[in-house]
CSV table of C-alpha atoms in Angstrom, one decimal:
chain,number,residue,atom,x,y,z
A,4,MET,CA,-2.3,-12.6,9.5
A,5,ARG,CA,1.1,-11.4,8.3
A,6,LYS,CA,0.8,-13.5,5.2
A,7,ILE,CA,-2.7,-12.2,4.3
A,8,ALA,CA,-1.6,-8.6,5.1
A,9,PHE,CA,1.6,-9.0,2.9
A,10,TRP,CA,-0.4,-10.4,-0.1
A,11,THR,CA,-3.1,-7.8,0.2
A,12,LEU,CA,-0.6,-5.0,0.0
A,13,PHE,CA,1.5,-6.7,-2.7
A,14,LEU,CA,-1.6,-7.3,-4.9
A,15,TYR,CA,-2.8,-3.8,-4.4
A,16,ALA,CA,0.7,-2.4,-5.4
A,17,MET,CA,0.7,-4.6,-8.5
A,18,TYR,CA,-2.8,-3.5,-9.4
A,19,ALA,CA,-1.8,0.2,-9.0
A,20,LEU,CA,1.4,-0.4,-11.1
A,21,PHE,CA,-0.6,-2.0,-13.9
A,22,PHE,CA,-3.1,0.9,-14.1
A,23,ALA,CA,-0.3,3.4,-14.0
A,24,PHE,CA,1.4,1.8,-17.0
A,25,TYR,CA,-2.0,1.2,-18.7
A,26,LEU,CA,-3.2,4.7,-18.4
A,27,PHE,CA,0.0,6.6,-19.0
A,28,GLN,CA,2.1,4.3,-21.2
A,29,TRP,CA,0.3,1.6,-23.0
A,30,THR,CA,-2.9,3.2,-24.2
A,31,ASP,CA,-3.5,5.7,-27.0
A,32,SER,CA,-6.6,7.9,-26.7
A,33,SER,CA,-6.2,9.5,-30.2
A,34,ILE,CA,-9.3,8.9,-32.3
A,35,PRO,CA,-9.2,6.4,-35.2
A,36,ALA,CA,-7.8,7.7,-38.5
A,37,GLN,CA,-11.2,7.6,-40.3
A,38,TYR,CA,-12.6,10.2,-37.9
A,39,LYS,CA,-9.7,12.7,-38.2
A,40,GLY,CA,-11.0,16.1,-39.3
A,41,THR,CA,-14.6,15.3,-38.5
A,42,SER,CA,-16.7,17.1,-35.9
A,43,ALA,CA,-15.7,14.3,-33.5
A,44,ASP,CA,-12.0,15.1,-33.8
A,45,PRO,CA,-11.1,17.1,-30.7
A,46,ALA,CA,-8.4,18.9,-32.7
A,47,THR,CA,-11.2,20.6,-34.6
A,48,PHE,CA,-12.8,22.2,-31.5
A,49,LEU,CA,-10.2,22.2,-28.8
A,50,THR,CA,-6.9,24.3,-28.7
A,51,LYS,CA,-3.6,22.5,-28.4
A,52,LYS,CA,-3.4,23.6,-24.8
A,53,GLU,CA,-7.0,22.2,-24.1
A,54,LEU,CA,-6.0,18.9,-25.8
A,55,MET,CA,-2.9,18.6,-23.6
A,56,LEU,CA,-4.8,19.5,-20.4
A,57,ALA,CA,-7.7,17.1,-21.2
A,58,GLU,CA,-5.2,14.2,-21.6
A,59,GLN,CA,-3.4,15.1,-18.4
A,60,PHE,CA,-6.5,15.6,-16.3
A,61,SER,CA,-8.3,12.6,-17.6
A,62,GLY,CA,-5.3,10.4,-17.0
A,63,VAL,CA,-4.9,11.5,-13.4
A,64,LYS,CA,-8.7,11.4,-12.7
A,65,ASN,CA,-9.0,7.8,-14.1
A,66,PHE,CA,-5.9,6.7,-12.1
A,67,LEU,CA,-7.4,8.0,-8.9
A,68,PHE,CA,-10.6,6.2,-9.6
A,69,PHE,CA,-8.9,2.9,-10.2
A,70,LEU,CA,-6.8,3.4,-7.0
A,71,SER,CA,-9.8,4.3,-4.8
A,72,VAL,CA,-12.0,1.2,-5.4
A,73,PRO,CA,-9.6,-1.6,-4.2
A,74,TYR,CA,-8.2,0.8,-1.6
A,75,GLU,CA,-11.6,0.5,0.1
A,76,TRP,CA,-11.2,-3.3,0.0
A,77,VAL,CA,-7.7,-3.1,1.6
A,78,ILE,CA,-9.2,-1.0,4.4
A,79,TYR,CA,-11.9,-3.6,5.2
A,80,ILE,CA,-9.4,-6.4,5.1
A,81,PHE,CA,-7.0,-4.7,7.6
A,82,VAL,CA,-9.9,-3.6,9.9
A,83,LEU,CA,-10.8,-7.4,10.1
A,84,LEU,CA,-7.2,-8.7,10.4
A,85,PHE,CA,-6.1,-6.4,13.2
A,86,GLY,CA,-9.3,-7.0,15.2
A,87,LEU,CA,-10.5,-3.4,14.9
A,88,SER,CA,-14.0,-4.5,13.9
A,89,ALA,CA,-14.2,-6.8,17.0
A,90,ARG,CA,-13.0,-3.9,19.1
A,91,PHE,CA,-15.6,-1.5,17.8
A,92,GLN,CA,-18.3,-4.1,18.6
A,93,GLN,CA,-16.9,-4.5,22.2
A,94,TRP,CA,-17.0,-0.7,22.7
A,95,ALA,CA,-20.6,-0.6,21.4
A,96,GLU,CA,-21.7,-3.5,23.7
A,97,ALA,CA,-20.0,-2.0,26.7
A,98,THR,CA,-21.7,1.4,26.2
A,99,THR,CA,-25.3,0.2,25.9
A,100,LYS,CA,-27.5,-2.8,25.9
A,101,ARG,CA,-29.9,-1.5,23.3
A,102,ARG,CA,-29.2,-3.0,19.9
A,103,PHE,CA,-30.0,0.1,17.8
A,104,MET,CA,-27.6,2.2,19.8
A,105,GLN,CA,-25.0,-0.5,19.6
A,106,THR,CA,-25.4,-0.4,15.8
A,107,ALA,CA,-25.2,3.4,15.8
A,108,ILE,CA,-21.9,3.4,17.8
A,109,TYR,CA,-20.3,0.6,15.8
A,110,VAL,CA,-21.2,2.2,12.5
A,111,PHE,CA,-19.9,5.5,13.6
A,112,TRP,CA,-16.5,4.2,14.5
A,113,LEU,CA,-16.2,2.2,11.3
A,114,SER,CA,-17.4,5.1,9.1
A,115,LEU,CA,-15.1,7.5,10.8
A,116,LEU,CA,-12.1,5.2,10.3
A,117,VAL,CA,-12.9,4.7,6.6
A,118,GLN,CA,-13.5,8.5,6.1
A,119,VAL,CA,-10.2,9.4,7.7
A,120,VAL,CA,-8.1,6.7,5.8
A,121,THR,CA,-9.7,7.5,2.4
A,122,PHE,CA,-9.4,11.3,2.9
A,123,PRO,CA,-6.0,11.6,1.1
A,124,LEU,CA,-7.5,10.1,-2.1
A,125,SER,CA,-10.6,12.3,-1.8
A,126,TYR,CA,-8.5,15.4,-1.3
A,127,ALA,CA,-6.3,14.4,-4.2
A,128,SER,CA,-9.4,14.3,-6.5
A,129,TYR,CA,-10.5,17.7,-5.3
A,130,TYR,CA,-7.1,19.2,-5.6
A,131,MET,CA,-6.6,18.0,-9.2
A,132,ALA,CA,-10.0,19.3,-10.2
A,133,LYS,CA,-9.1,22.6,-8.6
A,134,MET,CA,-5.7,22.7,-10.3
A,135,TYR,CA,-7.2,22.1,-13.7
A,136,HIS,CA,-9.9,24.7,-13.1
A,137,ILE,CA,-12.7,22.2,-13.3
A,138,SER,CA,-13.7,22.8,-9.7
A,139,THR,CA,-14.3,26.4,-8.4
A,140,GLN,CA,-15.2,25.2,-4.9
A,141,THR,CA,-13.3,26.6,-1.9
A,142,PHE,CA,-11.7,24.1,0.5
A,143,SER,CA,-14.2,25.0,3.2
A,144,SER,CA,-17.1,24.5,0.9
A,145,TRP,CA,-15.7,21.1,-0.2
A,146,MET,CA,-15.1,20.1,3.4
A,147,ARG,CA,-18.7,21.1,4.2
A,148,ASP,CA,-19.9,18.7,1.4
A,149,GLU,CA,-17.7,16.0,2.8
A,150,LEU,CA,-19.2,16.4,6.2
A,151,ILE,CA,-22.7,16.3,4.8
A,152,ASP,CA,-21.8,13.2,2.9
A,153,PHE,CA,-20.5,11.6,6.0
A,154,TRP,CA,-23.6,12.3,8.1
A,155,VAL,CA,-26.1,11.5,5.4
A,156,ASN,CA,-24.4,8.2,4.6
A,157,TYR,CA,-24.0,7.4,8.3
A,158,ALA,CA,-27.7,7.9,9.0
A,159,ILE,CA,-28.7,5.7,6.1
A,160,MET,CA,-26.1,3.1,7.0
A,161,VAL,CA,-27.3,2.8,10.6
A,162,VAL,CA,-30.8,2.0,9.5
A,163,ILE,CA,-29.6,-0.5,6.9
A,164,VAL,CA,-27.2,-2.3,9.2
A,165,TYR,CA,-29.6,-2.4,12.1
A,166,VAL,CA,-32.3,-4.0,9.9
A,167,LEU,CA,-29.8,-6.2,8.1
A,168,TYR,CA,-28.3,-7.8,11.3
A,169,ALA,CA,-31.6,-8.1,13.0
A,170,LEU,CA,-32.7,-10.3,10.0
A,171,MET,CA,-29.4,-12.2,10.0
A,172,GLN,CA,-29.9,-13.1,13.7
A,173,LYS,CA,-33.5,-14.0,13.4
A,174,PHE,CA,-33.5,-15.8,10.0
A,175,GLU,CA,-30.0,-17.3,9.6
A,176,LYS,CA,-30.8,-19.2,6.4
A,177,ARG,CA,-33.3,-16.9,4.6
A,178,TRP,CA,-32.1,-13.5,5.9
A,179,TRP,CA,-30.9,-12.4,2.5
A,180,ILE,CA,-34.4,-12.9,0.9
A,181,TYR,CA,-36.0,-10.8,3.6
A,182,ALA,CA,-33.2,-8.2,3.3
A,183,TRP,CA,-33.9,-8.0,-0.4
A,184,LEU,CA,-37.6,-7.6,0.1
A,185,CYS,CA,-36.9,-4.7,2.5
A,186,SER,CA,-34.5,-3.1,0.1
A,187,ILE,CA,-37.3,-2.6,-2.5
A,188,PRO,CA,-39.5,-0.1,-0.6
A,189,PHE,CA,-36.3,1.5,0.9
A,190,THR,CA,-34.8,2.1,-2.6
A,191,LEU,CA,-38.1,3.6,-3.8
A,192,PHE,CA,-38.3,5.8,-0.7
A,193,LEU,CA,-34.8,7.2,-1.1
A,194,THR,CA,-35.4,7.8,-4.8
A,195,PHE,CA,-38.6,9.6,-4.0
A,196,ILE,CA,-37.2,11.9,-1.2
A,197,GLN,CA,-33.8,12.6,-2.8
A,198,PRO,CA,-34.8,15.7,-4.8
A,199,VAL,CA,-36.7,17.3,-1.9
A,200,PHE,CA,-34.7,16.5,1.2
A,201,ILE,CA,-31.2,15.2,0.2
A,202,ASP,CA,-30.1,17.3,-2.8
A,203,PRO,CA,-30.9,20.7,-1.2
A,204,LEU,CA,-28.4,19.9,1.5
A,205,TYR,CA,-25.7,20.4,-1.0
A,206,ASN,CA,-27.0,23.2,-3.3
A,207,ASP,CA,-29.8,25.7,-3.8
A,208,PHE,CA,-32.6,24.7,-6.2
A,209,TYR,CA,-35.1,27.1,-7.6
A,210,PRO,CA,-37.4,27.4,-10.7
A,211,LEU,CA,-35.7,28.5,-13.9
A,212,LYS,CA,-35.3,32.3,-13.8
A,213,ASN,CA,-35.4,32.7,-17.6
A,214,LYS,CA,-39.1,32.4,-18.1
A,215,GLN,CA,-38.9,32.6,-21.9
A,216,LEU,CA,-36.6,29.7,-22.0
A,217,GLU,CA,-38.8,27.8,-19.5
A,218,ALA,CA,-41.8,28.4,-21.7
A,219,LYS,CA,-39.9,26.8,-24.7
A,220,ILE,CA,-38.8,23.9,-22.5
A,221,LEU,CA,-42.3,23.3,-21.3
A,222,ALA,CA,-43.6,23.5,-24.9
A,223,LEU,CA,-41.0,20.8,-25.7
A,224,ALA,CA,-42.3,18.8,-22.8
A,225,GLU,CA,-45.9,19.2,-24.0
A,226,LYS,CA,-44.8,18.0,-27.4
A,227,ALA,CA,-43.3,14.9,-25.7
A,228,ASN,CA,-46.5,14.4,-23.6
A,229,ILE,CA,-44.7,15.1,-20.3
A,230,PRO,CA,-46.8,16.8,-17.6
A,231,ALA,CA,-44.1,19.2,-16.5
A,232,GLU,CA,-44.9,22.4,-14.7
A,233,HIS,CA,-41.4,23.7,-13.7
A,234,VAL,CA,-37.8,23.3,-14.8
A,235,PHE,CA,-35.3,23.7,-11.9
A,236,GLU,CA,-31.9,25.3,-12.0
A,237,VAL,CA,-29.1,24.8,-9.4
A,238,ASN,CA,-26.2,27.1,-8.5
A,239,MET,CA,-23.4,24.7,-9.4
A,240,SER,CA,-21.1,27.6,-10.6
A,241,GLU,CA,-20.0,28.0,-7.0
A,242,LYS,CA,-18.5,24.5,-7.2
A,243,THR,CA,-17.6,23.7,-10.8
A,244,ASN,CA,-17.0,24.9,-14.3
A,245,ALA,CA,-18.5,21.6,-15.8
A,246,LEU,CA,-21.9,21.5,-17.5
A,247,ASN,CA,-24.7,19.1,-16.7
A,248,ALA,CA,-28.5,18.5,-16.6
A,249,TYR,CA,-30.4,15.5,-15.2
A,250,VAL,CA,-33.7,13.9,-14.2
A,251,THR,CA,-34.1,12.8,-10.6
A,252,GLY,CA,-36.8,11.4,-8.4
A,253,ILE,CA,-39.9,9.5,-9.1
A,254,GLY,CA,-43.7,10.2,-9.1
A,255,GLY,CA,-44.7,13.7,-7.9
A,256,ASN,CA,-41.2,14.5,-6.7
A,257,SER,CA,-39.5,14.0,-10.1
A,258,ARG,CA,-37.5,16.9,-11.4
A,259,ILE,CA,-35.7,18.1,-14.5
A,260,VAL,CA,-32.7,20.1,-13.3
A,261,LEU,CA,-30.3,22.4,-15.2
A,262,TRP,CA,-27.0,23.5,-13.8
A,263,ASP,CA,-26.5,27.3,-14.0
A,264,THR,CA,-23.2,26.7,-15.7
A,265,THR,CA,-25.1,25.0,-18.5
A,266,LEU,CA,-27.4,28.0,-18.8
A,267,GLU,CA,-24.5,30.5,-18.9
A,268,ARG,CA,-22.4,28.7,-21.5
A,269,LEU,CA,-24.7,27.0,-23.9
A,270,SER,CA,-26.9,28.5,-26.5
A,271,GLU,CA,-30.7,28.2,-26.4
A,272,ASP,CA,-30.7,25.5,-29.0
A,273,GLU,CA,-28.1,23.5,-27.2
A,274,ILE,CA,-30.0,23.8,-23.9
A,275,LEU,CA,-33.2,22.7,-25.7
A,276,PHE,CA,-31.3,19.6,-27.0
A,277,ILE,CA,-30.1,18.8,-23.5
A,278,MET,CA,-33.7,19.2,-22.1
A,279,ALA,CA,-35.0,16.9,-24.9
A,280,HIS,CA,-32.4,14.3,-23.9
A,281,GLU,CA,-33.5,14.5,-20.3
A,282,MET,CA,-37.2,14.3,-21.3
A,283,ALA,CA,-36.4,11.1,-23.2
A,284,HIS,CA,-35.4,9.5,-19.9
A,285,TYR,CA,-38.8,10.3,-18.5
A,286,VAL,CA,-40.7,9.2,-21.7
A,287,MET,CA,-38.7,5.9,-21.9
A,288,LYS,CA,-39.1,5.4,-18.1
A,289,HIS,CA,-35.4,4.9,-17.7
A,290,ILE,CA,-35.5,5.8,-14.0
A,291,TYR,CA,-38.0,3.0,-13.4
A,292,TRP,CA,-36.0,0.6,-15.5
A,293,GLY,CA,-32.9,1.6,-13.5
A,294,ILE,CA,-34.6,0.9,-10.2
A,295,GLY,CA,-35.9,-2.4,-11.5
A,296,LEU,CA,-32.4,-3.4,-12.6
A,297,TYR,CA,-30.9,-2.3,-9.3
A,298,ILE,CA,-33.5,-4.5,-7.5
A,299,VAL,CA,-32.5,-7.6,-9.6
A,300,VAL,CA,-28.8,-6.9,-9.1
A,301,THR,CA,-29.4,-6.5,-5.3
A,302,PHE,CA,-31.1,-10.0,-5.2
A,303,ILE,CA,-28.1,-11.6,-6.9
A,304,GLY,CA,-25.6,-9.7,-4.7
A,305,LEU,CA,-27.3,-10.7,-1.5
A,306,LEU,CA,-27.6,-14.3,-2.6
A,307,LEU,CA,-23.9,-14.6,-3.4
A,308,THR,CA,-22.9,-12.6,-0.2
A,309,ASN,CA,-24.9,-15.0,1.9
A,310,ARG,CA,-22.9,-17.9,0.6
A,311,TRP,CA,-19.5,-16.4,0.6
A,312,MET,CA,-19.7,-14.5,3.8
A,313,LYS,CA,-20.5,-17.6,5.9
A,314,ARG,CA,-17.6,-19.4,4.3
A,315,MET,CA,-15.1,-16.5,4.8
A,316,ILE,CA,-16.1,-16.0,8.5
A,317,GLY,CA,-16.0,-19.8,9.0
A,318,ARG,CA,-12.4,-19.9,7.7
A,319,PHE,CA,-11.0,-16.6,9.0
A,320,GLY,CA,-13.3,-15.7,11.8
A,321,ALA,CA,-10.9,-16.8,14.6
A,322,LEU,CA,-8.1,-14.8,13.0
A,323,CYS,CA,-10.3,-11.7,12.9
A,324,ARG,CA,-11.7,-12.3,16.5
A,325,ILE,CA,-15.2,-12.8,15.2
A,326,GLU,CA,-17.2,-15.6,16.8
A,327,LYS,CA,-20.3,-15.6,14.6
A,328,TRP,CA,-20.9,-14.6,11.0
A,329,ASN,CA,-24.0,-12.7,11.9
A,330,GLU,CA,-22.6,-10.4,14.6
A,331,LEU,CA,-21.8,-6.7,14.0
A,332,ALA,CA,-18.1,-7.3,13.8
A,333,SER,CA,-18.6,-9.1,10.5
A,334,LEU,CA,-19.9,-5.9,8.8
A,335,PRO,CA,-16.5,-5.1,7.0
A,336,MET,CA,-16.7,-8.6,5.4
A,337,PHE,CA,-20.2,-7.9,4.2
A,338,LEU,CA,-19.2,-4.5,2.8
A,339,LEU,CA,-16.1,-6.0,1.2
A,340,LEU,CA,-18.1,-8.6,-0.6
A,341,ILE,CA,-20.8,-6.1,-1.7
A,342,SER,CA,-18.1,-3.7,-3.0
A,343,LEU,CA,-16.3,-6.5,-4.9
A,344,LEU,CA,-19.6,-7.6,-6.5
A,345,SER,CA,-20.5,-4.0,-7.4
A,346,PHE,CA,-17.2,-3.5,-9.1
A,347,ALA,CA,-17.5,-6.7,-11.0
A,348,ALA,CA,-21.0,-5.8,-12.1
A,349,SER,CA,-20.2,-2.2,-13.1
A,350,PRO,CA,-19.2,-3.0,-16.8
A,351,ALA,CA,-22.6,-4.6,-17.4
A,352,MET,CA,-24.5,-1.9,-15.6
A,353,ASN,CA,-22.6,0.8,-17.5
A,354,ALA,CA,-23.2,-0.9,-20.8
A,355,ILE,CA,-27.0,-0.8,-20.1
A,356,SER,CA,-26.8,2.8,-19.1
A,357,ARG,CA,-24.9,3.7,-22.3
A,358,TYR,CA,-27.6,2.0,-24.3
A,359,GLU,CA,-30.2,4.1,-22.6
A,360,GLU,CA,-28.2,7.3,-23.1
A,361,HIS,CA,-27.8,6.6,-26.8
A,362,ALA,CA,-31.6,6.0,-27.0
A,363,ALA,CA,-32.1,9.4,-25.3
A,364,ASP,CA,-29.8,11.1,-27.8
A,365,LYS,CA,-31.8,9.6,-30.7
A,366,TYR,CA,-35.1,10.7,-29.1
A,367,ALA,CA,-33.7,14.3,-28.5
A,368,ILE,CA,-32.7,14.6,-32.2
A,369,GLU,CA,-36.2,13.4,-33.3
A,370,LEU,CA,-37.8,15.9,-31.0
A,371,THR,CA,-35.6,19.0,-31.8
A,372,LYS,CA,-34.6,18.3,-35.4
A,373,ASN,CA,-31.3,20.1,-34.7
A,374,LYS,CA,-28.3,17.9,-35.2
A,375,GLU,CA,-25.8,20.9,-35.3
A,376,ALA,CA,-26.9,21.9,-31.8
A,377,ALA,CA,-26.5,18.4,-30.5
A,378,ILE,CA,-22.9,18.1,-31.9
A,379,SER,CA,-21.9,21.5,-30.5
A,380,THR,CA,-23.3,20.5,-27.1
A,381,PHE,CA,-21.1,17.5,-26.9
A,382,GLN,CA,-18.1,19.5,-28.0
A,383,GLN,CA,-18.8,22.1,-25.2
A,384,LEU,CA,-19.2,19.3,-22.7
A,385,THR,CA,-15.8,18.0,-23.6
A,386,ARG,CA,-14.2,21.4,-23.3
A,387,SER,CA,-15.9,22.2,-19.9
A,388,SER,CA,-14.9,19.0,-18.2
A,389,LEU,CA,-11.5,18.4,-20.0
A,390,SER,CA,-12.7,14.8,-20.8
A,391,GLN,CA,-11.3,12.5,-23.4
A,392,VAL,CA,-13.2,12.1,-26.6
A,393,HIS,CA,-11.9,8.5,-27.1
A,394,PRO,CA,-10.9,7.1,-23.6
A,395,PRO,CA,-9.0,3.8,-23.1
A,396,TYR,CA,-11.1,0.7,-23.2
A,397,LEU,CA,-10.9,-0.2,-19.5
A,398,VAL,CA,-11.9,3.3,-18.5
A,399,LYS,CA,-15.0,3.1,-20.7
A,400,LEU,CA,-15.8,-0.3,-19.4
A,401,PHE,CA,-15.6,0.6,-15.7
A,402,ARG,CA,-16.3,4.4,-15.6
A,403,TYR,CA,-18.5,5.4,-18.5
A,404,SER,CA,-22.3,5.3,-17.9
A,405,HIS,CA,-22.6,7.4,-21.0
A,406,PRO,CA,-21.4,6.7,-24.5
A,407,THR,CA,-18.0,8.4,-25.3
A,408,ILE,CA,-18.1,11.7,-27.0
A,409,LEU,CA,-16.7,10.1,-30.1
A,410,GLU,CA,-19.5,7.6,-30.2
A,411,ARG,CA,-22.2,10.2,-29.6
A,412,ILE,CA,-21.0,12.6,-32.3
A,413,ILE,CA,-20.3,9.9,-34.9
A,414,SER,CA,-23.8,8.5,-34.2
A,415,LEU,CA,-25.3,12.0,-34.9
A,416,GLU,CA,-23.2,12.5,-38.0
A,417,GLN,CA,-24.5,9.2,-39.5
A,418,LYS,CA,-28.2,10.3,-39.1
């Protein structure tokens, strides 16, 4: 146990040290020489102070991201090594004989522990966003969102874990196939209800107040053969200075949403370009392709987890005080493997997402015929979020679900 604990902490420290040097010493985020002086050059649309702040904020934000992912793995490993998972299961079984309630009790203690231990990194991210004036959210408001996150994730996790371990115990060899089949309707259900029941827990949504702008957006939607009746805005200015718009939900619950910060700071032509971009996701059925890809990735993830989890528990189960691979105490091992696989798959998933976003940009230009508005939109997005135009390669690989601002503007300039 000591050996595993030592090597876990040592490898995490080496990993953190590598990314500290990589992000702050070894990489250069300046744009290639051939793009100097173009509309993609941040020096042409940001002040020297904004350039400096963007580099500082992006570096810290990226470092916190790379710290947080394996930090979660370290937590799960130590929960297993020190027998905390087995203890949580004992508490649950001593409290009630009903399996669902045992699951609820176990998941509560595990979720609470993870929430408490990860709080410093979460707060650091909030504090940095606040310090660089990206976030406008008060601490009490941020804590409210953290609590909502906890309880929403807890409720979803209890259902998932209860079904998952019921399948593990009933179908020891084929549980992962049945779990995958169950995940399909569950994923569709969550995607369907998110705009109506989950998102409003965090913010207020209402039809776009500017009816003239809404009429132009709906005319654009009609031009793209989209049966839209309303565009929604959300009061994000209470929480952030960043700009955004997105498409969410499926079927009758799908929505096009504009942040009020976007409405306040962008011109009408820039807003219409953003709306055309979001409409492209609807026209090209990117939401459905995304769900389909998620279902495929889930199948592969559960297949590999089934193989590795049994081997890991077989080898280290006694050390972690776990008797069977399919008892509740093995959940941190399951979550550890899922998190590792998700992180490993993220470069490929991000690459696919960047391809879709690039296609949406192209569609938006064809629909609006306004390249200048598109370029100025990306420049404004850079300014509002203090993001890097040309981020380091590993940051793009693991973090960027959208093309970099450099790639997006250069692509527009070449049209």
